[in-house]
Amino acid sequence: MSRYSQLGFMDASSLVMEQLIFFHDHAMVVLVFIVFLVGYLMVYLMFSSLMDRNGLDGQVIEIVWTILPAVILVFLALPSLRLLYLMDDLGSCFLTIKCVGHQWYWSYEYSDFVGIAFDSYMLPADDLEIGEYRLLEVDNRVIVPSGLDVRVLVSSEDVIHSWTVPSLGVKADAVPGRLNQISFHVMYPGVYYGQCSEICGANHSFMPICLEGVDLNSFMTWVKGVESSEEF
C-alpha cells in the first residue's frame, strides 16, 4: 500500500511488530462481533416490546451477559499475555546499545565495543539531500545488524523522553535515574525512523531517531572503521 494512502499501521520490520499487528486485527474482529451482537439484541428487544411480545426472559439474559463477556475476555487475554511475554523476553542479545535522552537529542554508546559513542542530532532542512525526510534525518544514524537480536538500555539526563521506533514495535520511556531496557530484531536491512514520544519541552518534535539495519559483514566493517578512526 502506498504511504500516501495508508490507513493502518506501518509495515512491520520486526517479529514483535508483526505480532502486534496480528493482535490488533484479532481484537478488531472481536470488537466487530460485540457491536453486531449488542446491536442485534437491542433491535430485537425494541421490536419485541413494540409488538407486545416477550423478548428474552430475565434468566436467559443473565446467563448470556455473564458467560459471553467471560468468553470474549478469554479470546482477548490469551493472545495478549502471549504477546506481553514475547515483548518482555530479552534472552541473549548479540548487541547492547546504551541510549540517553537529552534536551533535545540522543546519545548512543555501543557498550560491546571500545570507543563507539556519539550524539545524534536532527539535520537542519538546509542540509537535507534528495530523498531524505525533513524532521526525521539525523547526522549520526544508529547502525545495527539485521537478523540478530539487539538490546537497548534507555535512560535520560534531564527530563522524561521516550525512545520509539513504530515499524519495529518498540517504545521505552527514558526516565532520569532509571534504566529501562527493550529488545528488537530487525528482519530486513533498511532505514527505520522514530521520534521522541514524550512531550519533553519546546523542541520535543526535533529529536528524531534514525536507525539503519545492515547485514552482519557491513556492521562489523562499520565497527572496525569507527574504532580505527576519530569520527565520533
mmCIF file with all atom_site columns, C-alpha atoms in Angstrom:
data_model
loop_
_atom_site.group_PDB
_atom_site.id
_atom_site.type_symbol
_atom_site.label_atom_id
_atom_site.label_alt_id
_atom_site.label_comp_id
_atom_site.label_asym_id
_atom_site.label_entity_id
_atom_site.label_seq_id
_atom_site.pdbx_PDB_ins_code
_atom_site.Cartn_x
_atom_site.Cartn_y
_atom_site.Cartn_z
_atom_site.occupancy
_atom_site.B_iso_or_equiv
_atom_site.pdbx_formal_charge
_atom_site.auth_seq_id
_atom_site.auth_comp_id
_atom_site.auth_asym_id
_atom_site.auth_atom_id
_atom_site.pdbx_PDB_model_num
ATOM 1   C CA . MET A 1 1   ? 0.000   0.000   0.000  1.00 0.00 ? 1   MET A CA 1
ATOM 2   C CA . SER A 1 2   ? 1.312   3.416   -0.858 1.00 0.00 ? 2   SER A CA 1
ATOM 3   C CA . ARG A 1 3   ? 2.411   5.577   2.058  1.00 0.00 ? 3   ARG A CA 1
ATOM 4   C CA . TYR A 1 4   ? 0.165   8.332   0.679  1.00 0.00 ? 4   TYR A CA 1
ATOM 5   C CA . SER A 1 5   ? -2.983  6.222   1.127  1.00 0.00 ? 5   SER A CA 1
ATOM 6   C CA . GLN A 1 6   ? -2.059  4.101   4.122  1.00 0.00 ? 6   GLN A CA 1
ATOM 7   C CA . LEU A 1 7   ? -4.803  3.680   6.712  1.00 0.00 ? 7   LEU A CA 1
ATOM 8   C CA . GLY A 1 8   ? -3.317  1.031   9.006  1.00 0.00 ? 8   GLY A CA 1
ATOM 9   C CA . PHE A 1 9   ? -0.005  0.513   10.767 1.00 0.00 ? 9   PHE A CA 1
ATOM 10  C CA . MET A 1 10  ? 3.381   0.938   9.186  1.00 0.00 ? 10  MET A CA 1
ATOM 11  C CA . ASP A 1 11  ? 4.817   -2.167  7.553  1.00 0.00 ? 11  ASP A CA 1
ATOM 12  C CA . ALA A 1 12  ? 6.231   -4.466  10.224 1.00 0.00 ? 12  ALA A CA 1
ATOM 13  C CA . SER A 1 13  ? 10.018  -4.769  10.225 1.00 0.00 ? 13  SER A CA 1
ATOM 14  C CA . SER A 1 14  ? 10.371  -6.906  13.357 1.00 0.00 ? 14  SER A CA 1
ATOM 15  C CA . LEU A 1 15  ? 8.803   -10.059 14.726 1.00 0.00 ? 15  LEU A CA 1
ATOM 16  C CA . VAL A 1 16  ? 7.222   -8.187  17.640 1.00 0.00 ? 16  VAL A CA 1
ATOM 17  C CA . MET A 1 17  ? 5.573   -5.639  15.341 1.00 0.00 ? 17  MET A CA 1
ATOM 18  C CA . GLU A 1 18  ? 4.130   -8.446  13.234 1.00 0.00 ? 18  GLU A CA 1
ATOM 19  C CA . GLN A 1 19  ? 2.560   -9.926  16.362 1.00 0.00 ? 19  GLN A CA 1
ATOM 20  C CA . LEU A 1 20  ? 1.274   -6.506  17.457 1.00 0.00 ? 20  LEU A CA 1
ATOM 21  C CA . ILE A 1 21  ? -0.480  -6.018  14.120 1.00 0.00 ? 21  ILE A CA 1
ATOM 22  C CA . PHE A 1 22  ? -1.930  -9.532  14.331 1.00 0.00 ? 22  PHE A CA 1
ATOM 23  C CA . PHE A 1 23  ? -3.276  -8.868  17.837 1.00 0.00 ? 23  PHE A CA 1
ATOM 24  C CA . HIS A 1 24  ? -4.779  -5.559  16.698 1.00 0.00 ? 24  HIS A CA 1
ATOM 25  C CA . ASP A 1 25  ? -6.609  -7.311  13.850 1.00 0.00 ? 25  ASP A CA 1
ATOM 26  C CA . HIS A 1 26  ? -7.736  -10.062 16.215 1.00 0.00 ? 26  HIS A CA 1
ATOM 27  C CA . ALA A 1 27  ? -9.103  -7.526  18.719 1.00 0.00 ? 27  ALA A CA 1
ATOM 28  C CA . MET A 1 28  ? -10.899 -5.662  15.916 1.00 0.00 ? 28  MET A CA 1
ATOM 29  C CA . VAL A 1 29  ? -12.671 -8.877  14.857 1.00 0.00 ? 29  VAL A CA 1
ATOM 30  C CA . VAL A 1 30  ? -13.822 -9.403  18.451 1.00 0.00 ? 30  VAL A CA 1
ATOM 31  C CA . LEU A 1 31  ? -14.945 -5.779  18.661 1.00 0.00 ? 31  LEU A CA 1
ATOM 32  C CA . VAL A 1 32  ? -16.980 -6.057  15.446 1.00 0.00 ? 32  VAL A CA 1
ATOM 33  C CA . PHE A 1 33  ? -18.603 -9.220  16.816 1.00 0.00 ? 33  PHE A CA 1
ATOM 34  C CA . ILE A 1 34  ? -19.566 -7.407  20.035 1.00 0.00 ? 34  ILE A CA 1
ATOM 35  C CA . VAL A 1 35  ? -21.003 -4.419  18.160 1.00 0.00 ? 35  VAL A CA 1
ATOM 36  C CA . PHE A 1 36  ? -23.149 -6.581  15.871 1.00 0.00 ? 36  PHE A CA 1
ATOM 37  C CA . LEU A 1 37  ? -24.343 -8.808  18.724 1.00 0.00 ? 37  LEU A CA 1
ATOM 38  C CA . VAL A 1 38  ? -25.306 -5.917  21.013 1.00 0.00 ? 38  VAL A CA 1
ATOM 39  C CA . GLY A 1 39  ? -26.938 -4.084  18.096 1.00 0.00 ? 39  GLY A CA 1
ATOM 40  C CA . TYR A 1 40  ? -28.950 -7.170  17.153 1.00 0.00 ? 40  TYR A CA 1
ATOM 41  C CA . LEU A 1 41  ? -30.145 -7.671  20.737 1.00 0.00 ? 41  LEU A CA 1
ATOM 42  C CA . MET A 1 42  ? -31.147 -4.014  21.073 1.00 0.00 ? 42  MET A CA 1
ATOM 43  C CA . VAL A 1 43  ? -33.141 -4.065  17.824 1.00 0.00 ? 43  VAL A CA 1
ATOM 44  C CA . TYR A 1 44  ? -34.723 -7.417  18.671 1.00 0.00 ? 44  TYR A CA 1
ATOM 45  C CA . LEU A 1 45  ? -35.805 -6.306  22.138 1.00 0.00 ? 45  LEU A CA 1
ATOM 46  C CA . MET A 1 46  ? -37.081 -2.969  20.827 1.00 0.00 ? 46  MET A CA 1
ATOM 47  C CA . PHE A 1 47  ? -39.312 -4.610  18.225 1.00 0.00 ? 47  PHE A CA 1
ATOM 48  C CA . SER A 1 48  ? -40.417 -7.246  20.740 1.00 0.00 ? 48  SER A CA 1
ATOM 49  C CA . SER A 1 49  ? -41.577 -4.547  23.160 1.00 0.00 ? 49  SER A CA 1
ATOM 50  C CA . LEU A 1 50  ? -43.366 -2.612  20.365 1.00 0.00 ? 50  LEU A CA 1
ATOM 51  C CA . MET A 1 51  ? -45.233 -5.765  19.321 1.00 0.00 ? 51  MET A CA 1
ATOM 52  C CA . ASP A 1 52  ? -46.159 -6.596  22.947 1.00 0.00 ? 52  ASP A CA 1
ATOM 53  C CA . ARG A 1 53  ? -44.165 -9.794  22.903 1.00 0.00 ? 53  ARG A CA 1
ATOM 54  C CA . ASN A 1 54  ? -41.775 -11.097 25.497 1.00 0.00 ? 54  ASN A CA 1
ATOM 55  C CA . GLY A 1 55  ? -38.254 -10.852 24.156 1.00 0.00 ? 55  GLY A CA 1
ATOM 56  C CA . LEU A 1 56  ? -35.752 -12.708 26.270 1.00 0.00 ? 56  LEU A CA 1
ATOM 57  C CA . ASP A 1 57  ? -36.770 -13.559 29.795 1.00 0.00 ? 57  ASP A CA 1
ATOM 58  C CA . GLY A 1 58  ? -34.625 -12.383 32.672 1.00 0.00 ? 58  GLY A CA 1
ATOM 59  C CA . GLN A 1 59  ? -32.898 -15.695 33.322 1.00 0.00 ? 59  GLN A CA 1
ATOM 60  C CA . VAL A 1 60  ? -31.731 -16.120 29.729 1.00 0.00 ? 60  VAL A CA 1
ATOM 61  C CA . ILE A 1 61  ? -30.419 -12.552 29.578 1.00 0.00 ? 61  ILE A CA 1
ATOM 62  C CA . GLU A 1 62  ? -28.467 -13.000 32.818 1.00 0.00 ? 62  GLU A CA 1
ATOM 63  C CA . ILE A 1 63  ? -26.875 -16.195 31.528 1.00 0.00 ? 63  ILE A CA 1
ATOM 64  C CA . VAL A 1 64  ? -25.925 -14.556 28.220 1.00 0.00 ? 64  VAL A CA 1
ATOM 65  C CA . TRP A 1 65  ? -24.404 -11.394 29.667 1.00 0.00 ? 65  TRP A CA 1
ATOM 66  C CA . THR A 1 66  ? -22.486 -13.388 32.288 1.00 0.00 ? 66  THR A CA 1
ATOM 67  C CA . ILE A 1 67  ? -20.978 -16.146 30.127 1.00 0.00 ? 67  ILE A CA 1
ATOM 68  C CA . LEU A 1 68  ? -20.446 -14.258 26.874 1.00 0.00 ? 68  LEU A CA 1
ATOM 69  C CA . PRO A 1 69  ? -18.229 -11.467 28.301 1.00 0.00 ? 69  PRO A CA 1
ATOM 70  C CA . ALA A 1 70  ? -16.129 -14.102 30.068 1.00 0.00 ? 70  ALA A CA 1
ATOM 71  C CA . VAL A 1 71  ? -15.603 -15.972 26.789 1.00 0.00 ? 71  VAL A CA 1
ATOM 72  C CA . ILE A 1 72  ? -14.725 -12.738 24.987 1.00 0.00 ? 72  ILE A CA 1
ATOM 73  C CA . LEU A 1 73  ? -12.165 -11.848 27.666 1.00 0.00 ? 73  LEU A CA 1
ATOM 74  C CA . VAL A 1 74  ? -10.524 -15.244 27.249 1.00 0.00 ? 74  VAL A CA 1
ATOM 75  C CA . PHE A 1 75  ? -10.204 -14.721 23.485 1.00 0.00 ? 75  PHE A CA 1
ATOM 76  C CA . LEU A 1 76  ? -8.550  -11.345 24.168 1.00 0.00 ? 76  LEU A CA 1
ATOM 77  C CA . ALA A 1 77  ? -6.443  -12.278 27.186 1.00 0.00 ? 77  ALA A CA 1
ATOM 78  C CA . LEU A 1 78  ? -4.663  -15.350 25.834 1.00 0.00 ? 78  LEU A CA 1
ATOM 79  C CA . PRO A 1 79  ? -3.019  -13.709 22.787 1.00 0.00 ? 79  PRO A CA 1
ATOM 80  C CA . SER A 1 80  ? -2.411  -10.555 24.821 1.00 0.00 ? 80  SER A CA 1
ATOM 81  C CA . LEU A 1 81  ? -0.479  -12.413 27.547 1.00 0.00 ? 81  LEU A CA 1
ATOM 82  C CA . ARG A 1 82  ? 1.498   -14.303 24.916 1.00 0.00 ? 82  ARG A CA 1
ATOM 83  C CA . LEU A 1 83  ? 2.452   -11.038 23.225 1.00 0.00 ? 83  LEU A CA 1
ATOM 84  C CA . LEU A 1 84  ? 3.463   -9.438  26.523 1.00 0.00 ? 84  LEU A CA 1
ATOM 85  C CA . TYR A 1 85  ? 5.755   -12.375 27.194 1.00 0.00 ? 85  TYR A CA 1
ATOM 86  C CA . LEU A 1 86  ? 7.346   -12.089 23.742 1.00 0.00 ? 86  LEU A CA 1
ATOM 87  C CA . MET A 1 87  ? 7.940   -8.354  24.220 1.00 0.00 ? 87  MET A CA 1
ATOM 88  C CA . ASP A 1 88  ? 9.498   -8.836  27.664 1.00 0.00 ? 88  ASP A CA 1
ATOM 89  C CA . ASP A 1 89  ? 11.604  -11.913 26.858 1.00 0.00 ? 89  ASP A CA 1
ATOM 90  C CA . LEU A 1 90  ? 15.006  -10.390 26.139 1.00 0.00 ? 90  LEU A CA 1
ATOM 91  C CA . GLY A 1 91  ? 17.043  -13.579 26.162 1.00 0.00 ? 91  GLY A CA 1
ATOM 92  C CA . SER A 1 92  ? 20.597  -13.382 24.846 1.00 0.00 ? 92  SER A CA 1
ATOM 93  C CA . CYS A 1 93  ? 21.248  -10.429 22.527 1.00 0.00 ? 93  CYS A CA 1
ATOM 94  C CA . PHE A 1 94  ? 24.079  -10.017 20.048 1.00 0.00 ? 94  PHE A CA 1
ATOM 95  C CA . LEU A 1 95  ? 24.451  -6.285  20.666 1.00 0.00 ? 95  LEU A CA 1
ATOM 96  C CA . THR A 1 96  ? 23.733  -3.873  23.516 1.00 0.00 ? 96  THR A CA 1
ATOM 97  C CA . ILE A 1 97  ? 23.325  -0.142  22.935 1.00 0.00 ? 97  ILE A CA 1
ATOM 98  C CA . LYS A 1 98  ? 23.039  2.470   25.661 1.00 0.00 ? 98  LYS A CA 1
ATOM 99  C CA . CYS A 1 99  ? 20.731  5.356   24.766 1.00 0.00 ? 99  CYS A CA 1
ATOM 100 C CA . VAL A 1 100 ? 20.460  8.564   26.809 1.00 0.00 ? 100 VAL A CA 1
ATOM 101 C CA . GLY A 1 101 ? 17.911  11.282  26.074 1.00 0.00 ? 101 GLY A CA 1
ATOM 102 C CA . HIS A 1 102 ? 18.800  14.956  26.321 1.00 0.00 ? 102 HIS A CA 1
ATOM 103 C CA . GLN A 1 103 ? 17.005  18.196  25.574 1.00 0.00 ? 103 GLN A CA 1
ATOM 104 C CA . TRP A 1 104 ? 16.850  17.740  22.615 1.00 0.00 ? 104 TRP A CA 1
ATOM 105 C CA . TYR A 1 105 ? 18.994  14.997  21.126 1.00 0.00 ? 105 TYR A CA 1
ATOM 106 C CA . TRP A 1 106 ? 20.005  11.384  21.755 1.00 0.00 ? 106 TRP A CA 1
ATOM 107 C CA . SER A 1 107 ? 23.344  9.952   22.859 1.00 0.00 ? 107 SER A CA 1
ATOM 108 C CA . TYR A 1 108 ? 24.343  6.391   21.958 1.00 0.00 ? 108 TYR A CA 1
ATOM 109 C CA . GLU A 1 109 ? 27.095  4.096   23.205 1.00 0.00 ? 109 GLU A CA 1
ATOM 110 C CA . TYR A 1 110 ? 27.925  0.628   21.894 1.00 0.00 ? 110 TYR A CA 1
ATOM 111 C CA . SER A 1 111 ? 28.974  -0.982  25.157 1.00 0.00 ? 111 SER A CA 1
ATOM 112 C CA . ASP A 1 112 ? 30.207  -4.190  23.491 1.00 0.00 ? 112 ASP A CA 1
ATOM 113 C CA . PHE A 1 113 ? 32.888  -2.268  21.584 1.00 0.00 ? 113 PHE A CA 1
ATOM 114 C CA . VAL A 1 114 ? 35.560  0.207   22.595 1.00 0.00 ? 114 VAL A CA 1
ATOM 115 C CA . GLY A 1 115 ? 35.228  3.884   21.784 1.00 0.00 ? 115 GLY A CA 1
ATOM 116 C CA . ILE A 1 116 ? 31.927  3.863   19.890 1.00 0.00 ? 116 ILE A CA 1
ATOM 117 C CA . ALA A 1 117 ? 29.816  6.622   21.392 1.00 0.00 ? 117 ALA A CA 1
ATOM 118 C CA . PHE A 1 118 ? 28.188  9.573   19.661 1.00 0.00 ? 118 PHE A CA 1
ATOM 119 C CA . ASP A 1 119 ? 25.400  12.131  19.795 1.00 0.00 ? 119 ASP A CA 1
ATOM 120 C CA . SER A 1 120 ? 22.601  12.129  17.259 1.00 0.00 ? 120 SER A CA 1
ATOM 121 C CA . TYR A 1 121 ? 21.107  15.493  16.262 1.00 0.00 ? 121 TYR A CA 1
ATOM 122 C CA . MET A 1 122 ? 18.369  16.253  13.764 1.00 0.00 ? 122 MET A CA 1
ATOM 123 C CA . LEU A 1 123 ? 19.633  17.529  10.428 1.00 0.00 ? 123 LEU A CA 1
ATOM 124 C CA . PRO A 1 124 ? 18.509  21.066  9.536  1.00 0.00 ? 124 PRO A CA 1
ATOM 125 C CA . ALA A 1 125 ? 16.332  21.359  6.460  1.00 0.00 ? 125 ALA A CA 1
ATOM 126 C CA . ASP A 1 126 ? 19.114  23.160  4.586  1.00 0.00 ? 126 ASP A CA 1
ATOM 127 C CA . ASP A 1 127 ? 21.426  20.128  4.939  1.00 0.00 ? 127 ASP A CA 1
ATOM 128 C CA . LEU A 1 128 ? 18.985  17.541  3.614  1.00 0.00 ? 128 LEU A CA 1
ATOM 129 C CA . GLU A 1 129 ? 19.704  15.695  0.387  1.00 0.00 ? 129 GLU A CA 1
ATOM 130 C CA . ILE A 1 130 ? 17.179  14.476  -2.174 1.00 0.00 ? 130 ILE A CA 1
ATOM 131 C CA . GLY A 1 131 ? 15.143  11.603  -0.766 1.00 0.00 ? 131 GLY A CA 1
ATOM 132 C CA . GLU A 1 132 ? 15.783  12.412  2.899  1.00 0.00 ? 132 GLU A CA 1
ATOM 133 C CA . TYR A 1 133 ? 12.926  13.201  5.257  1.00 0.00 ? 133 TYR A CA 1
ATOM 134 C CA . ARG A 1 134 ? 12.505  16.551  6.949  1.00 0.00 ? 134 ARG A CA 1
ATOM 135 C CA . LEU A 1 135 ? 12.465  16.373  10.785 1.00 0.00 ? 135 LEU A CA 1
ATOM 136 C CA . LEU A 1 136 ? 13.483  12.690  10.689 1.00 0.00 ? 136 LEU A CA 1
ATOM 137 C CA . GLU A 1 137 ? 17.057  12.624  9.367  1.00 0.00 ? 137 GLU A CA 1
ATOM 138 C CA . VAL A 1 138 ? 19.968  12.796  11.814 1.00 0.00 ? 138 VAL A CA 1
ATOM 139 C CA . ASP A 1 139 ? 23.687  13.454  11.490 1.00 0.00 ? 139 ASP A CA 1
ATOM 140 C CA . ASN A 1 140 ? 24.692  10.111  13.054 1.00 0.00 ? 140 ASN A CA 1
ATOM 141 C CA . ARG A 1 141 ? 22.481  7.075   12.471 1.00 0.00 ? 141 ARG A CA 1
ATOM 142 C CA . VAL A 1 142 ? 22.265  4.105   14.820 1.00 0.00 ? 142 VAL A CA 1
ATOM 143 C CA . ILE A 1 143 ? 23.765  1.177   12.891 1.00 0.00 ? 143 ILE A CA 1
ATOM 144 C CA . VAL A 1 144 ? 22.526  -2.288  13.884 1.00 0.00 ? 144 VAL A CA 1
ATOM 145 C CA . PRO A 1 145 ? 22.884  -5.742  12.318 1.00 0.00 ? 145 PRO A CA 1
ATOM 146 C CA . SER A 1 146 ? 19.768  -7.164  10.709 1.00 0.00 ? 146 SER A CA 1
ATOM 147 C CA . GLY A 1 147 ? 18.684  -10.693 11.573 1.00 0.00 ? 147 GLY A CA 1
ATOM 148 C CA . LEU A 1 148 ? 20.102  -10.521 15.111 1.00 0.00 ? 148 LEU A CA 1
ATOM 149 C CA . ASP A 1 149 ? 18.664  -9.530  18.491 1.00 0.00 ? 149 ASP A CA 1
ATOM 150 C CA . VAL A 1 150 ? 19.604  -6.076  19.757 1.00 0.00 ? 150 VAL A CA 1
ATOM 151 C CA . ARG A 1 151 ? 19.144  -4.746  23.284 1.00 0.00 ? 151 ARG A CA 1
ATOM 152 C CA . VAL A 1 152 ? 18.737  -1.026  24.007 1.00 0.00 ? 152 VAL A CA 1
ATOM 153 C CA . LEU A 1 153 ? 19.234  0.385   27.510 1.00 0.00 ? 153 LEU A CA 1
ATOM 154 C CA . VAL A 1 154 ? 17.311  3.648   27.759 1.00 0.00 ? 154 VAL A CA 1
ATOM 155 C CA . SER A 1 155 ? 17.709  6.458   30.276 1.00 0.00 ? 155 SER A CA 1
ATOM 156 C CA . SER A 1 156 ? 17.656  10.260  30.417 1.00 0.00 ? 156 SER A CA 1
ATOM 157 C CA . GLU A 1 157 ? 19.885  13.044  31.660 1.00 0.00 ? 157 GLU A CA 1
ATOM 158 C CA . ASP A 1 158 ? 17.271  15.731  32.270 1.00 0.00 ? 158 ASP A CA 1
ATOM 159 C CA . VAL A 1 159 ? 13.518  15.146  31.710 1.00 0.00 ? 159 VAL A CA 1
ATOM 160 C CA . ILE A 1 160 ? 11.410  12.175  30.621 1.00 0.00 ? 160 ILE A CA 1
ATOM 161 C CA . HIS A 1 161 ? 11.819  11.207  26.966 1.00 0.00 ? 161 HIS A CA 1
ATOM 162 C CA . SER A 1 162 ? 10.534  8.198   25.036 1.00 0.00 ? 162 SER A CA 1
ATOM 163 C CA . TRP A 1 163 ? 12.616  6.191   22.544 1.00 0.00 ? 163 TRP A CA 1
ATOM 164 C CA . THR A 1 164 ? 10.159  4.960   19.910 1.00 0.00 ? 164 THR A CA 1
ATOM 165 C CA . VAL A 1 165 ? 10.504  3.259   16.519 1.00 0.00 ? 165 VAL A CA 1
ATOM 166 C CA . PRO A 1 166 ? 6.981   2.332   15.304 1.00 0.00 ? 166 PRO A CA 1
ATOM 167 C CA . SER A 1 167 ? 7.944   -0.053  12.487 1.00 0.00 ? 167 SER A CA 1
ATOM 168 C CA . LEU A 1 168 ? 9.955   -2.147  14.969 1.00 0.00 ? 168 LEU A CA 1
ATOM 169 C CA . GLY A 1 169 ? 7.236   -2.118  17.618 1.00 0.00 ? 169 GLY A CA 1
ATOM 170 C CA . VAL A 1 170 ? 9.498   -0.696  20.346 1.00 0.00 ? 170 VAL A CA 1
ATOM 171 C CA . LYS A 1 171 ? 8.840   2.143   22.768 1.00 0.00 ? 171 LYS A CA 1
ATOM 172 C CA . ALA A 1 172 ? 10.570  2.806   26.084 1.00 0.00 ? 172 ALA A CA 1
ATOM 173 C CA . ASP A 1 173 ? 10.429  5.789   28.416 1.00 0.00 ? 173 ASP A CA 1
ATOM 174 C CA . ALA A 1 174 ? 13.768  7.425   29.178 1.00 0.00 ? 174 ALA A CA 1
ATOM 175 C CA . VAL A 1 175 ? 13.460  8.406   32.842 1.00 0.00 ? 175 VAL A CA 1
ATOM 176 C CA . PRO A 1 176 ? 16.220  10.263  34.753 1.00 0.00 ? 176 PRO A CA 1
ATOM 177 C CA . GLY A 1 177 ? 17.853  7.991   37.310 1.00 0.00 ? 177 GLY A CA 1
ATOM 178 C CA . ARG A 1 178 ? 16.206  4.873   35.912 1.00 0.00 ? 178 ARG A CA 1
ATOM 179 C CA . LEU A 1 179 ? 17.326  2.320   33.320 1.00 0.00 ? 179 LEU A CA 1
ATOM 180 C CA . ASN A 1 180 ? 14.746  0.703   31.036 1.00 0.00 ? 180 ASN A CA 1
ATOM 181 C CA . GLN A 1 181 ? 15.567  -1.975  28.511 1.00 0.00 ? 181 GLN A CA 1
ATOM 182 C CA . ILE A 1 182 ? 13.942  -3.169  25.328 1.00 0.00 ? 182 ILE A CA 1
ATOM 183 C CA . SER A 1 183 ? 14.976  -5.535  22.569 1.00 0.00 ? 183 SER A CA 1
ATOM 184 C CA . PHE A 1 184 ? 14.142  -5.875  18.897 1.00 0.00 ? 184 PHE A CA 1
ATOM 185 C CA . HIS A 1 185 ? 15.017  -7.994  15.901 1.00 0.00 ? 185 HIS A CA 1
ATOM 186 C CA . VAL A 1 186 ? 15.375  -6.147  12.589 1.00 0.00 ? 186 VAL A CA 1
ATOM 187 C CA . MET A 1 187 ? 14.246  -8.596  9.914  1.00 0.00 ? 187 MET A CA 1
ATOM 188 C CA . TYR A 1 188 ? 15.307  -6.644  6.821  1.00 0.00 ? 188 TYR A CA 1
ATOM 189 C CA . PRO A 1 189 ? 18.141  -4.220  6.037  1.00 0.00 ? 189 PRO A CA 1
ATOM 190 C CA . GLY A 1 190 ? 16.856  -0.684  5.703  1.00 0.00 ? 190 GLY A CA 1
ATOM 191 C CA . VAL A 1 191 ? 16.395  2.663   7.422  1.00 0.00 ? 191 VAL A CA 1
ATOM 192 C CA . TYR A 1 192 ? 13.806  2.996   10.192 1.00 0.00 ? 192 TYR A CA 1
ATOM 193 C CA . TYR A 1 193 ? 12.604  6.251   11.689 1.00 0.00 ? 193 TYR A CA 1
ATOM 194 C CA . GLY A 1 194 ? 11.125  7.215   15.019 1.00 0.00 ? 194 GLY A CA 1
ATOM 195 C CA . GLN A 1 195 ? 10.698  10.208  17.289 1.00 0.00 ? 195 GLN A CA 1
ATOM 196 C CA . CYS A 1 196 ? 10.559  11.049  20.964 1.00 0.00 ? 196 CYS A CA 1
ATOM 197 C CA . SER A 1 197 ? 7.010   10.183  22.026 1.00 0.00 ? 197 SER A CA 1
ATOM 198 C CA . GLU A 1 198 ? 7.041   12.109  25.290 1.00 0.00 ? 198 GLU A CA 1
ATOM 199 C CA . ILE A 1 199 ? 6.359   15.846  25.481 1.00 0.00 ? 199 ILE A CA 1
ATOM 200 C CA . CYS A 1 200 ? 9.778   16.831  26.807 1.00 0.00 ? 200 CYS A CA 1
ATOM 201 C CA . GLY A 1 201 ? 9.866   20.558  26.149 1.00 0.00 ? 201 GLY A CA 1
ATOM 202 C CA . ALA A 1 202 ? 9.847   23.256  23.482 1.00 0.00 ? 202 ALA A CA 1
ATOM 203 C CA . ASN A 1 203 ? 11.902  21.243  20.969 1.00 0.00 ? 203 ASN A CA 1
ATOM 204 C CA . HIS A 1 204 ? 10.194  17.928  21.676 1.00 0.00 ? 204 HIS A CA 1
ATOM 205 C CA . SER A 1 205 ? 9.394   17.381  17.999 1.00 0.00 ? 205 SER A CA 1
ATOM 206 C CA . PHE A 1 206 ? 13.006  17.946  16.931 1.00 0.00 ? 206 PHE A CA 1
ATOM 207 C CA . MET A 1 207 ? 14.749  14.900  18.390 1.00 0.00 ? 207 MET A CA 1
ATOM 208 C CA . PRO A 1 208 ? 14.178  12.127  15.848 1.00 0.00 ? 208 PRO A CA 1
ATOM 209 C CA . ILE A 1 209 ? 15.539  8.585   15.851 1.00 0.00 ? 209 ILE A CA 1
ATOM 210 C CA . CYS A 1 210 ? 17.126  7.154   12.718 1.00 0.00 ? 210 CYS A CA 1
ATOM 211 C CA . LEU A 1 211 ? 18.131  3.501   12.833 1.00 0.00 ? 211 LEU A CA 1
ATOM 212 C CA . GLU A 1 212 ? 19.816  1.710   9.945  1.00 0.00 ? 212 GLU A CA 1
ATOM 213 C CA . GLY A 1 213 ? 19.809  -2.068  9.680  1.00 0.00 ? 213 GLY A CA 1
ATOM 214 C CA . VAL A 1 214 ? 22.658  -3.631  7.707  1.00 0.00 ? 214 VAL A CA 1
ATOM 215 C CA . ASP A 1 215 ? 23.965  -7.157  7.195  1.00 0.00 ? 215 ASP A CA 1
ATOM 216 C CA . LEU A 1 216 ? 26.455  -8.528  9.710  1.00 0.00 ? 216 LEU A CA 1
ATOM 217 C CA . ASN A 1 217 ? 29.520  -8.102  7.491  1.00 0.00 ? 217 ASN A CA 1
ATOM 218 C CA . SER A 1 218 ? 28.669  -4.460  6.794  1.00 0.00 ? 218 SER A CA 1
ATOM 219 C CA . PHE A 1 219 ? 28.074  -3.884  10.506 1.00 0.00 ? 219 PHE A CA 1
ATOM 220 C CA . MET A 1 220 ? 31.468  -5.335  11.509 1.00 0.00 ? 220 MET A CA 1
ATOM 221 C CA . THR A 1 221 ? 33.139  -3.279  8.784  1.00 0.00 ? 221 THR A CA 1
ATOM 222 C CA . TRP A 1 222 ? 31.458  -0.139  10.178 1.00 0.00 ? 222 TRP A CA 1
ATOM 223 C CA . VAL A 1 223 ? 32.572  -1.046  13.719 1.00 0.00 ? 223 VAL A CA 1
ATOM 224 C CA . LYS A 1 224 ? 36.199  -1.543  12.643 1.00 0.00 ? 224 LYS A CA 1
ATOM 225 C CA . GLY A 1 225 ? 36.132  1.715   10.715 1.00 0.00 ? 225 GLY A CA 1
ATOM 226 C CA . VAL A 1 226 ? 34.778  3.676   13.682 1.00 0.00 ? 226 VAL A CA 1
ATOM 227 C CA . GLU A 1 227 ? 37.189  2.063   16.174 1.00 0.00 ? 227 GLU A CA 1
ATOM 228 C CA . SER A 1 228 ? 40.159  2.897   13.962 1.00 0.00 ? 228 SER A CA 1
ATOM 229 C CA . SER A 1 229 ? 39.121  6.487   13.330 1.00 0.00 ? 229 SER A CA 1
ATOM 230 C CA . GLU A 1 230 ? 38.220  9.546   15.368 1.00 0.00 ? 230 GLU A CA 1
ATOM 231 C CA . GLU A 1 231 ? 34.882  10.125  13.647 1.00 0.00 ? 231 GLU A CA 1
ATOM 232 C CA . PHE A 1 232 ? 33.000  10.337  16.909 1.00 0.00 ? 232 PHE A CA 1
#
